[in-house]
PDB file of C-alpha atoms in Angstrom:
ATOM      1  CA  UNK Z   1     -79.123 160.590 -73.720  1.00 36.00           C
ATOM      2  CA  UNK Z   2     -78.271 158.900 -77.014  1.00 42.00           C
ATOM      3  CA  UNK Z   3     -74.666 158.151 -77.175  1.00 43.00           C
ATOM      4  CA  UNK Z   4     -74.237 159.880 -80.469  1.00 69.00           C
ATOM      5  CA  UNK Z   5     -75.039 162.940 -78.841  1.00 84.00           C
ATOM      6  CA  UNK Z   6     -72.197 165.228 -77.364  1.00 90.00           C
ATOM      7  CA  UNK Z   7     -73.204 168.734 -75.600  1.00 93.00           C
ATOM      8  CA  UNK Z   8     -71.877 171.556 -77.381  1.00 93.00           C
ATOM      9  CA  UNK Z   9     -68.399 172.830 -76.379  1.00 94.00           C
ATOM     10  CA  UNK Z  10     -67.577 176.625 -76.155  1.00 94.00           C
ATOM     11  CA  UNK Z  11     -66.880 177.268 -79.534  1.00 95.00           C
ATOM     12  CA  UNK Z  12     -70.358 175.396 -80.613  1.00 96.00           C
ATOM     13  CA  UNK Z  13     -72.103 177.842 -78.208  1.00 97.00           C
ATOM     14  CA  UNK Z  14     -69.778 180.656 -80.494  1.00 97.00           C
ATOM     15  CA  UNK Z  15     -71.017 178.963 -83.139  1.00 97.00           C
ATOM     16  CA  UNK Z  16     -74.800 179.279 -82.131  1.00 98.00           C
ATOM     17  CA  UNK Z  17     -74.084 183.162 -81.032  1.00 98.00           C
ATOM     18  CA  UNK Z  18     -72.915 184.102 -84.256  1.00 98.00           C
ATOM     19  CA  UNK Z  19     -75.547 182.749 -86.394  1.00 98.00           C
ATOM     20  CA  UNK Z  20     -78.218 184.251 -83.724  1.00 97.00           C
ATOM     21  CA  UNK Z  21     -76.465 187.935 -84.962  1.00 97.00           C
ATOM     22  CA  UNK Z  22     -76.742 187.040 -88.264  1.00 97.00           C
ATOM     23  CA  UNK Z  23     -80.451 186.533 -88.180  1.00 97.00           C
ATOM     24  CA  UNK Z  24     -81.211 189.339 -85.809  1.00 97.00           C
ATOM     25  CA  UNK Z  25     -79.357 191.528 -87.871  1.00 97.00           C
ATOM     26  CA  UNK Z  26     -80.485 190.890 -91.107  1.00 97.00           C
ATOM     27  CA  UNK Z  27     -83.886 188.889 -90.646  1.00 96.00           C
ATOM     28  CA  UNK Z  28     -87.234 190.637 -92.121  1.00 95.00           C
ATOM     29  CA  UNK Z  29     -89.550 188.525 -90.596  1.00 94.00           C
ATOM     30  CA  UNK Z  30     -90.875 187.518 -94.036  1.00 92.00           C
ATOM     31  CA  UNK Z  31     -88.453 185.961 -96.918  1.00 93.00           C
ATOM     32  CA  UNK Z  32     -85.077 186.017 -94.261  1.00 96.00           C
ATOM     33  CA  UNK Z  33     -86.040 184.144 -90.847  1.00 96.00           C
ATOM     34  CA  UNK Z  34     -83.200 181.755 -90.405  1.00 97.00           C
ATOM     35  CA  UNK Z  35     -79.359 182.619 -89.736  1.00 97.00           C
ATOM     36  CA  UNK Z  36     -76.843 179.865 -89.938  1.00 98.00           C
ATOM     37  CA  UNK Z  37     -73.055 179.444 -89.141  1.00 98.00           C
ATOM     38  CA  UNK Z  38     -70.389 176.811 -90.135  1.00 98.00           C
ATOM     39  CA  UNK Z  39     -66.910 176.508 -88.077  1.00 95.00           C
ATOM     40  CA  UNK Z  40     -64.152 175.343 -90.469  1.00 93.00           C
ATOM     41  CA  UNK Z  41     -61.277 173.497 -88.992  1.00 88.00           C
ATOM     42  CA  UNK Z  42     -59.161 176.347 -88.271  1.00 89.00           C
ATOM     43  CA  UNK Z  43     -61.941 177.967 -86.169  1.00 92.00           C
ATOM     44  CA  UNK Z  44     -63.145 180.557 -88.713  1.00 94.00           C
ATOM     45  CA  UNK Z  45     -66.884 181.016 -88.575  1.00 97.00           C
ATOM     46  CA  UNK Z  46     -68.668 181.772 -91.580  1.00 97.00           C
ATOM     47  CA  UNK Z  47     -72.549 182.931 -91.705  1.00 97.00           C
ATOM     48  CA  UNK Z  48     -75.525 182.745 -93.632  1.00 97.00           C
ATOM     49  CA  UNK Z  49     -79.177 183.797 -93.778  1.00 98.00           C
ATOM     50  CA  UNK Z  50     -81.886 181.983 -95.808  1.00 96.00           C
ATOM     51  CA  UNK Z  51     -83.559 183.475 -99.181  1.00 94.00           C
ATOM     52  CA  UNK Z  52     -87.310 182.307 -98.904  1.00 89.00           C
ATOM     53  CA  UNK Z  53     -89.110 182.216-102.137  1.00 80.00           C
ATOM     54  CA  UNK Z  54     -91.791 179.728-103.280  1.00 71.00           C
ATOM     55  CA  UNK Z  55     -89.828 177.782-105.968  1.00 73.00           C
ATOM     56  CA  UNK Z  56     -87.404 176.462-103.200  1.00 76.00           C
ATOM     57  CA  UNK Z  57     -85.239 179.233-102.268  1.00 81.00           C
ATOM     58  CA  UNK Z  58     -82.208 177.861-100.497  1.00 93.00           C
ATOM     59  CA  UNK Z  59     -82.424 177.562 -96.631  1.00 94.00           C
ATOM     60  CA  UNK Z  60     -79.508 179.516 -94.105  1.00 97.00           C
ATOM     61  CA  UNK Z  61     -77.376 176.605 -94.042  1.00 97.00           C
ATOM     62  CA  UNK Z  62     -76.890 176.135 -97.682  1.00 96.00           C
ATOM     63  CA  UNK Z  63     -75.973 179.655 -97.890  1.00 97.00           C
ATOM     64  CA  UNK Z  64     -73.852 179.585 -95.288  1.00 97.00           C
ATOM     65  CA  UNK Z  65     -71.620 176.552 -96.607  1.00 97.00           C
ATOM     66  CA  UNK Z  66     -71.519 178.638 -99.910  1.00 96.00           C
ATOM     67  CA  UNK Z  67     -69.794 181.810 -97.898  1.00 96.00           C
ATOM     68  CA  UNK Z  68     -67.365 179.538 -96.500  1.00 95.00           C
ATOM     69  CA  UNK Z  69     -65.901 178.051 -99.784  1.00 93.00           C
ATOM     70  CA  UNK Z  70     -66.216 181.651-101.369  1.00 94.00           C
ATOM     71  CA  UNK Z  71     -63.868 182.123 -98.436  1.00 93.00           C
ATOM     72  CA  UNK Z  72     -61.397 179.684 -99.232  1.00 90.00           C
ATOM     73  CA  UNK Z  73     -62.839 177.204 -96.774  1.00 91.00           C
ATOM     74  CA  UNK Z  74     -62.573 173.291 -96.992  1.00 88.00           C
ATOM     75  CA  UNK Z  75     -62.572 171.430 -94.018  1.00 89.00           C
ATOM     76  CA  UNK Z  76     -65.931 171.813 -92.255  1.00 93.00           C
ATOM     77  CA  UNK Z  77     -66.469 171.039 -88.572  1.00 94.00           C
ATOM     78  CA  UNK Z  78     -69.819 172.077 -87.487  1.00 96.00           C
ATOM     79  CA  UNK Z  79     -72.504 173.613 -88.745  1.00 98.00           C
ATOM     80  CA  UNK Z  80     -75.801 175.774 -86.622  1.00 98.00           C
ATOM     81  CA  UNK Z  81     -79.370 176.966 -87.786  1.00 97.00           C
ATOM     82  CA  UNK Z  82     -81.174 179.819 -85.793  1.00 97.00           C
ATOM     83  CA  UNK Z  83     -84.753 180.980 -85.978  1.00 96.00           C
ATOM     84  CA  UNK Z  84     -85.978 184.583 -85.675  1.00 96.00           C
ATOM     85  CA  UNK Z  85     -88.224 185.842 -83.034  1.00 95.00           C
ATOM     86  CA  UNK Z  86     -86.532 183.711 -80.641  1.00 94.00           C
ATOM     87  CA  UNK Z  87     -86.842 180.726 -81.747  1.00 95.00           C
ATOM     88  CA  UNK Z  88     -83.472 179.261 -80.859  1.00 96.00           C
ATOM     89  CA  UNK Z  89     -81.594 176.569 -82.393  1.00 97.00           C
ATOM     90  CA  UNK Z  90     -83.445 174.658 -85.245  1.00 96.00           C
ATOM     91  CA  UNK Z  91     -82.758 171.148 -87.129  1.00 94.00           C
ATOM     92  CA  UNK Z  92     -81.907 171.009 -90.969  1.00 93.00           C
ATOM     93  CA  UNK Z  93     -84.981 170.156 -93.253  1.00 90.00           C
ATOM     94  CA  UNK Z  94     -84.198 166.723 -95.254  1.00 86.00           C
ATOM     95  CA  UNK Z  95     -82.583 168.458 -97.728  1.00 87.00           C
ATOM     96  CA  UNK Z  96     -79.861 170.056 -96.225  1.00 92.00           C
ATOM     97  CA  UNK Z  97     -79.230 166.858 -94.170  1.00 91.00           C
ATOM     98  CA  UNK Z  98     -78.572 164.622 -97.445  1.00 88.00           C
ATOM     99  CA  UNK Z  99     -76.025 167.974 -98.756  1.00 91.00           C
ATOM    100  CA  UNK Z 100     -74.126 167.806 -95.802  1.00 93.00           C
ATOM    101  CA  UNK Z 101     -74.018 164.399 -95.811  1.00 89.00           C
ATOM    102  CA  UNK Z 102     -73.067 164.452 -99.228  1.00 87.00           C
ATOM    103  CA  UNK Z 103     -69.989 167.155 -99.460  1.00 89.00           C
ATOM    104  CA  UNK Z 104     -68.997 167.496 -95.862  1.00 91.00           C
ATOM    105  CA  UNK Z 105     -69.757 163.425 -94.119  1.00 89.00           C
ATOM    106  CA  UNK Z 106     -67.531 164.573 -91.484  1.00 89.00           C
ATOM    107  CA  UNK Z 107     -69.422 167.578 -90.218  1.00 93.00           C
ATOM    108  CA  UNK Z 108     -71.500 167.942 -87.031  1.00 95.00           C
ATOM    109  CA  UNK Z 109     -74.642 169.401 -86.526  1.00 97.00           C
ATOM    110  CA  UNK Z 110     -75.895 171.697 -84.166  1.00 97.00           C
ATOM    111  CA  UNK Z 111     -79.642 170.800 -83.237  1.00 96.00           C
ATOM    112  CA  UNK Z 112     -82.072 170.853 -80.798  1.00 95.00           C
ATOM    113  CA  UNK Z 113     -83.175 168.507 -77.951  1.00 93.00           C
ATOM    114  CA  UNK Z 114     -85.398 167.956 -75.131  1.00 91.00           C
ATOM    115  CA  UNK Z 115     -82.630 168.866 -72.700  1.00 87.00           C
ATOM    116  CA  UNK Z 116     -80.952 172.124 -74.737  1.00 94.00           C
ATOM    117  CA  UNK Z 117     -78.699 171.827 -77.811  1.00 95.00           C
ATOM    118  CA  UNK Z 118     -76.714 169.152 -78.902  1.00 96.00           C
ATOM    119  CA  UNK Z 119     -73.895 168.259 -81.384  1.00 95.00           C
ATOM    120  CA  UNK Z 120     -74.430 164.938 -83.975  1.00 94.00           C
ATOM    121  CA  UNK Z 121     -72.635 163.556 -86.251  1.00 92.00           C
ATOM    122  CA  UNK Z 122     -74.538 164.233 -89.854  1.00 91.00           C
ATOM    123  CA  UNK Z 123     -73.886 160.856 -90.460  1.00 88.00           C
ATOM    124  CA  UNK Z 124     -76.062 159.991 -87.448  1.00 89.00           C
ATOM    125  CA  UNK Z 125     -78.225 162.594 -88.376  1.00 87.00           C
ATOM    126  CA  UNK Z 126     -79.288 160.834 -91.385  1.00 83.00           C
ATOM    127  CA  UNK Z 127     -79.131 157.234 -91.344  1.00 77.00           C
ATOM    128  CA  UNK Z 128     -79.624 154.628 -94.155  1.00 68.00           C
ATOM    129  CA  UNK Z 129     -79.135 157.827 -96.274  1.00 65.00           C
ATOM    130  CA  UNK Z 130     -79.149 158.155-100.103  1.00 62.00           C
ATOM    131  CA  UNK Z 131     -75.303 157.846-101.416  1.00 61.00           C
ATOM    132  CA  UNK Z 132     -75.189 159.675-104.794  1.00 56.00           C
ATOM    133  CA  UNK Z 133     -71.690 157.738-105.228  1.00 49.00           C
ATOM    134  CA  UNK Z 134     -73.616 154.391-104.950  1.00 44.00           C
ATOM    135  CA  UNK Z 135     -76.600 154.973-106.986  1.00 41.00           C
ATOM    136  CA  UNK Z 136     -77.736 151.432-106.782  1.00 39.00           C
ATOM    137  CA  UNK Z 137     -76.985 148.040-105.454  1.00 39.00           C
ATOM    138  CA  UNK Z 138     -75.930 147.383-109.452  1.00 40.00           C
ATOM    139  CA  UNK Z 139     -73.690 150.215-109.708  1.00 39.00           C
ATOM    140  CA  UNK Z 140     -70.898 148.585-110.671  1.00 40.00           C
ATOM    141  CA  UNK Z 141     -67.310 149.333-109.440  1.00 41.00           C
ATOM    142  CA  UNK Z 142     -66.243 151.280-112.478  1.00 39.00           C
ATOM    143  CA  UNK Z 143     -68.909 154.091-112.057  1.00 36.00           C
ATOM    144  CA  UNK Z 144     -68.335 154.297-108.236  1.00 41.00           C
ATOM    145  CA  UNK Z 145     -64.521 155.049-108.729  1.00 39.00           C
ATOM    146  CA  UNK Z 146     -65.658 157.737-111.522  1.00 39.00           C
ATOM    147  CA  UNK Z 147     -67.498 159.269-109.421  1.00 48.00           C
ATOM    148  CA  UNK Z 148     -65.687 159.204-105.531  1.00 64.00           C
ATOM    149  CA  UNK Z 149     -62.022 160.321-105.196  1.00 81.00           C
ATOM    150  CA  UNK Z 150     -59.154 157.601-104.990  1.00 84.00           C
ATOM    151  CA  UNK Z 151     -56.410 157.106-102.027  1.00 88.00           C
ATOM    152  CA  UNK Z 152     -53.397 155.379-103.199  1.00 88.00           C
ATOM    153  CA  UNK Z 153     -51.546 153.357-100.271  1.00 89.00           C
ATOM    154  CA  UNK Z 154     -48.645 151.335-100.109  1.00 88.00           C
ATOM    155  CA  UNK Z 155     -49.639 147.743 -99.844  1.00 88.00           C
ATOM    156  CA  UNK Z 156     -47.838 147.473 -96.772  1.00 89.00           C
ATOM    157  CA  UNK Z 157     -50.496 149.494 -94.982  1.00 93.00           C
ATOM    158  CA  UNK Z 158     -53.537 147.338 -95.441  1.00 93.00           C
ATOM    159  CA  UNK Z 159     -53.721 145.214 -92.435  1.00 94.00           C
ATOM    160  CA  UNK Z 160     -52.990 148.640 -90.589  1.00 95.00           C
ATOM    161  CA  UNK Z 161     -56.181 150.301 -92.407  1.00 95.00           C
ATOM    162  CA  UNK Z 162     -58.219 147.253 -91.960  1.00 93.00           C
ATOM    163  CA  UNK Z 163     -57.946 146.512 -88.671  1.00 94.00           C
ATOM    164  CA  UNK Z 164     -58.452 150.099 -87.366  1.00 93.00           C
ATOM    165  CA  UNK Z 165     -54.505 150.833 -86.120  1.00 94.00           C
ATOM    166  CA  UNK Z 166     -54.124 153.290 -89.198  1.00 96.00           C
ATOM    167  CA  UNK Z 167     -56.721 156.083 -88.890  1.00 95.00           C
ATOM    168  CA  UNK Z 168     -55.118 158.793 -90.573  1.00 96.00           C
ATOM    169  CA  UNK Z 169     -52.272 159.466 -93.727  1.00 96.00           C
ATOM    170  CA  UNK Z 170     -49.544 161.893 -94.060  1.00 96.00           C
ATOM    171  CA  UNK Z 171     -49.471 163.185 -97.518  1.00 93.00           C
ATOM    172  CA  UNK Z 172     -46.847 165.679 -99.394  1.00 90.00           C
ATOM    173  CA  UNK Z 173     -48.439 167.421-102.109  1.00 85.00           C
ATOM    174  CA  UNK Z 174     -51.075 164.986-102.866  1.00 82.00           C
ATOM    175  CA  UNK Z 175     -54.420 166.980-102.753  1.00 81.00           C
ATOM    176  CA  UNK Z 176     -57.162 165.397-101.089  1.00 85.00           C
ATOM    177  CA  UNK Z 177     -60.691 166.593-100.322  1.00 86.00           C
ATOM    178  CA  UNK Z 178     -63.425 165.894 -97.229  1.00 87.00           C
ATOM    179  CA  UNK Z 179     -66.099 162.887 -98.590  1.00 87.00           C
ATOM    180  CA  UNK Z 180     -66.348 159.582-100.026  1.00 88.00           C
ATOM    181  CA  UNK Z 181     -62.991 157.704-101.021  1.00 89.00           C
ATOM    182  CA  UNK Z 182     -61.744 154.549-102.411  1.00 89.00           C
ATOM    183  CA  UNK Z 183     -58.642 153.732-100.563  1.00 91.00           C
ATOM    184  CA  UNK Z 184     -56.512 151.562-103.088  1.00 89.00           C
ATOM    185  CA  UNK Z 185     -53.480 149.467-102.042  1.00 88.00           C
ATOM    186  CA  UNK Z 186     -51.449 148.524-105.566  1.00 76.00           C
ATOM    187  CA  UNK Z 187     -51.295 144.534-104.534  1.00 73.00           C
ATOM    188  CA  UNK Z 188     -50.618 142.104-107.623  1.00 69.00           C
ATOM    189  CA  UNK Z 189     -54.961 141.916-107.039  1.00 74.00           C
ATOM    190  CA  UNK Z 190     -55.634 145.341-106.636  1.00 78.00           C
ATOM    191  CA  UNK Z 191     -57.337 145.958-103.276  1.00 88.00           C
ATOM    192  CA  UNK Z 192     -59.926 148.845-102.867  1.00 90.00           C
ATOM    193  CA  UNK Z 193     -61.812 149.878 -99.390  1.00 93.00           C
ATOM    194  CA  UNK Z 194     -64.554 152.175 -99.596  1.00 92.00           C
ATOM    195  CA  UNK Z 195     -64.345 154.795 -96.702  1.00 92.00           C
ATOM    196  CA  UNK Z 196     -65.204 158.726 -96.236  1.00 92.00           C
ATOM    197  CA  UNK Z 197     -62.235 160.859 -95.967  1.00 92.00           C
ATOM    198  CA  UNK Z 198     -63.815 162.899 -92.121  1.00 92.00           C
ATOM    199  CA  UNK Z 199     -61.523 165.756 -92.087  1.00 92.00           C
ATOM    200  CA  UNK Z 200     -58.008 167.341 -93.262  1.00 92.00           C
ATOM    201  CA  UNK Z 201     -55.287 169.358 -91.090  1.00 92.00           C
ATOM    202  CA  UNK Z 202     -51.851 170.677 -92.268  1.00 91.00           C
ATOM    203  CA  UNK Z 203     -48.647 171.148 -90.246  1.00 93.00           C
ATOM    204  CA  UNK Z 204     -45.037 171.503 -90.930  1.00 94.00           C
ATOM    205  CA  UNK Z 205     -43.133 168.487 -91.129  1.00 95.00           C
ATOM    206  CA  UNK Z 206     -41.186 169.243 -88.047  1.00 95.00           C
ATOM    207  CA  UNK Z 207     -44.158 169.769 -86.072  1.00 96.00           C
ATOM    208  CA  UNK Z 208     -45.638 166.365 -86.302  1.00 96.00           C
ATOM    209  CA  UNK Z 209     -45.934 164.666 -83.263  1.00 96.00           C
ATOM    210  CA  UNK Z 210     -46.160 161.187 -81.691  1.00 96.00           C
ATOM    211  CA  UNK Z 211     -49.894 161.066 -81.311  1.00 95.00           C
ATOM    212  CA  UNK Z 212     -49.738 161.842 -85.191  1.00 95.00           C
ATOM    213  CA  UNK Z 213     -47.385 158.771 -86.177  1.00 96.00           C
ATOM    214  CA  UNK Z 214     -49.232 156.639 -83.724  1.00 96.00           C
ATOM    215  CA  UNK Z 215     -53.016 157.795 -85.495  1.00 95.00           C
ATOM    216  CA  UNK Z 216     -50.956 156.644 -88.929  1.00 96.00           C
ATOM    217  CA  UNK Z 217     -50.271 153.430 -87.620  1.00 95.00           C
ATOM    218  CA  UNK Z 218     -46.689 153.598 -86.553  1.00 95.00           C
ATOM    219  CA  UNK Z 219     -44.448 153.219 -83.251  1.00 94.00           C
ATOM    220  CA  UNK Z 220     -43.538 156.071 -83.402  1.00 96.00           C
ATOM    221  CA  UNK Z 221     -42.644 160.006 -84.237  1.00 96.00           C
ATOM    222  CA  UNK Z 222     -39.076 158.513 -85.868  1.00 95.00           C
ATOM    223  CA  UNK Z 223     -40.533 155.843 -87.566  1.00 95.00           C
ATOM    224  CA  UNK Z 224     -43.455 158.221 -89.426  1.00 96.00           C
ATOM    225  CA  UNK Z 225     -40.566 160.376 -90.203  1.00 95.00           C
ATOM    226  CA  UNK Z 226     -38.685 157.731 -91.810  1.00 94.00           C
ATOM    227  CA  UNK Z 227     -41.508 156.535 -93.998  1.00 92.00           C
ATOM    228  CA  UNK Z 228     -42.005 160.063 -95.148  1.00 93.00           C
ATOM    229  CA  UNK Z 229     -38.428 159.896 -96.337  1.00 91.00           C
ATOM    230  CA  UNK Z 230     -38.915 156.712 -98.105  1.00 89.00           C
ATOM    231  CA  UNK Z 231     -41.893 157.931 -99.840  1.00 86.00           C
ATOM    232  CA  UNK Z 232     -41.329 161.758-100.690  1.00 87.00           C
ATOM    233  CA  UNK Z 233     -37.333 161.681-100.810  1.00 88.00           C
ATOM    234  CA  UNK Z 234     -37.234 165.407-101.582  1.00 88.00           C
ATOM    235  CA  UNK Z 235     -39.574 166.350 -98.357  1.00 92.00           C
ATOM    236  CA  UNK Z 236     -38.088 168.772 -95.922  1.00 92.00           C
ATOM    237  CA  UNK Z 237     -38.850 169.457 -91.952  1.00 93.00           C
ATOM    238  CA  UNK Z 238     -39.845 173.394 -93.268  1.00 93.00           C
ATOM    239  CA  UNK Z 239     -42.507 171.417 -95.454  1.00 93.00           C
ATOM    240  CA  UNK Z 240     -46.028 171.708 -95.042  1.00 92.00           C
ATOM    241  CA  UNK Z 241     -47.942 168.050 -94.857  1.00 93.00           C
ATOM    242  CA  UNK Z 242     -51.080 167.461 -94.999  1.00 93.00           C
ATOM    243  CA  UNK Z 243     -52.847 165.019 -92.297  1.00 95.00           C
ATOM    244  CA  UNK Z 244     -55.964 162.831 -94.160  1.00 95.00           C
ATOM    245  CA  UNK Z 245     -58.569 161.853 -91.070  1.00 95.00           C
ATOM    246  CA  UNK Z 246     -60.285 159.028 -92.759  1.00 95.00           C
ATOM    247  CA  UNK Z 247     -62.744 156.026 -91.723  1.00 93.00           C
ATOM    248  CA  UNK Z 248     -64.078 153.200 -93.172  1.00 93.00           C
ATOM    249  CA  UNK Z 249     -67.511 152.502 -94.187  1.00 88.00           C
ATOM    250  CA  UNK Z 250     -67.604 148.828 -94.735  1.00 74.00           C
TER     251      UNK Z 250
END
């Protein structure tokens, strides 16, 4: 089995149930055929049911991602297609496979294989895809920062980002959103890394943990805590923070 492969847990089987209702109860046989369902990162499932029509009516998971953020989702986890008259668990057409890539590059896809279902990466889904921040190998600098979000870091953290000890961020009100990213670190040369931010979580400040200083690249739970400090003086323990997942990409 490729290694980029994972079998589906018991919420992706959930996952696959729910969109299978969706299509069952709401399919026609004729212009709806497909149900789809997208997990966000708290869990909630979200579902949607294609809208053939011969001009390129959009396909079950597109309308399924658009229920989610209608329903004040962001963070996307996985993401399931089902066919009518039992036709079980199907693969995203090209299209949808370059959106998710595009808007949610940490998402994983439900699809099927020789030996059942399995869950992929969309980024393994699609390789040597089509990055609408990059449009070409002349795009210069200027337009890719225009058009991907930025992630300001204290210079300090660079070696800790580069070398893979520093996987995540703790931010306090500092919005950030799932996709492409240019991490900057304010050095007298200004240093940018191009990376995909995979996935956002919040918890109170007193409820961070050791495995979360260690993901940010510190010793320790006291040690996070003090850089908070240093950082966002007014930050307090009853505080939410948010935790950036992020990756680089070159």
């Amino acid at each position: 089995m490729d290694s980029t492969m994972n079998l589906p847990t018991e919420e992706d089987l959930e996952l696959v149930e729910f969109a299978q209702r969706v299509v069952e109860a709401n399919g026609d046989g004729e212009v709806h055929t497909v149900g789809a369902a997208v997990r966000d990162a708290q869990g909630r499932m979200f579902g949607g049911i294609n809208l053939y029509h011969f001009t390129g009516g959009p396909c079950a998971e597109l309308v399924a991602l658009g229920h989610a953020r209608a329903a004040g989702a962001r963070d996307l986890a996985a993401i399931v297609a089902v066919g009518d008259t039992g036709r079980g668990v199907l693969a995203p057409c090209g299209r949808d496979r370059q959106v998710l890539l595009d808007y949610h590059p940490g998402i994983r896809v439900l699809v099927p294989v020789a030996g059942g279902i399995r869950s992929v990466a969309i980024t393994d889904l699609l390789p040597h895809a089509y990055v609408w921040g990059e449009q070409s190998a002349g795009s210069d600098s200027a337009l890719r920062s225009a058009v991907m979000q930025s992630l300001h870091f204290h210079p300090a953290y660079l070696d800790a980002v580069r070398t893979g000890r520093k996987t995540t961020t703790v931010r306090f009100r500092d919005p950030v959103e799932t996709g492409p990213v240019n991490m900057v670190f304010e050095l007298d040369d200004e240093v940018v890394l191009p990376g995909v931010v995979t996935q956002i979580t919040s918890k109170r400040v007193a409820e961070l943990t050791e495995a979360d200083a260690i993901a940010d690249g510190f010793r320790d739970l006291a040690e996070l805590q003090d850089r908070l400090r240093f950082h966002y003086p007014d930050i307090k323990s009853s505080d939410d923070a948010t935790i950036v997942h992020f990756r680089l990409t070159s």
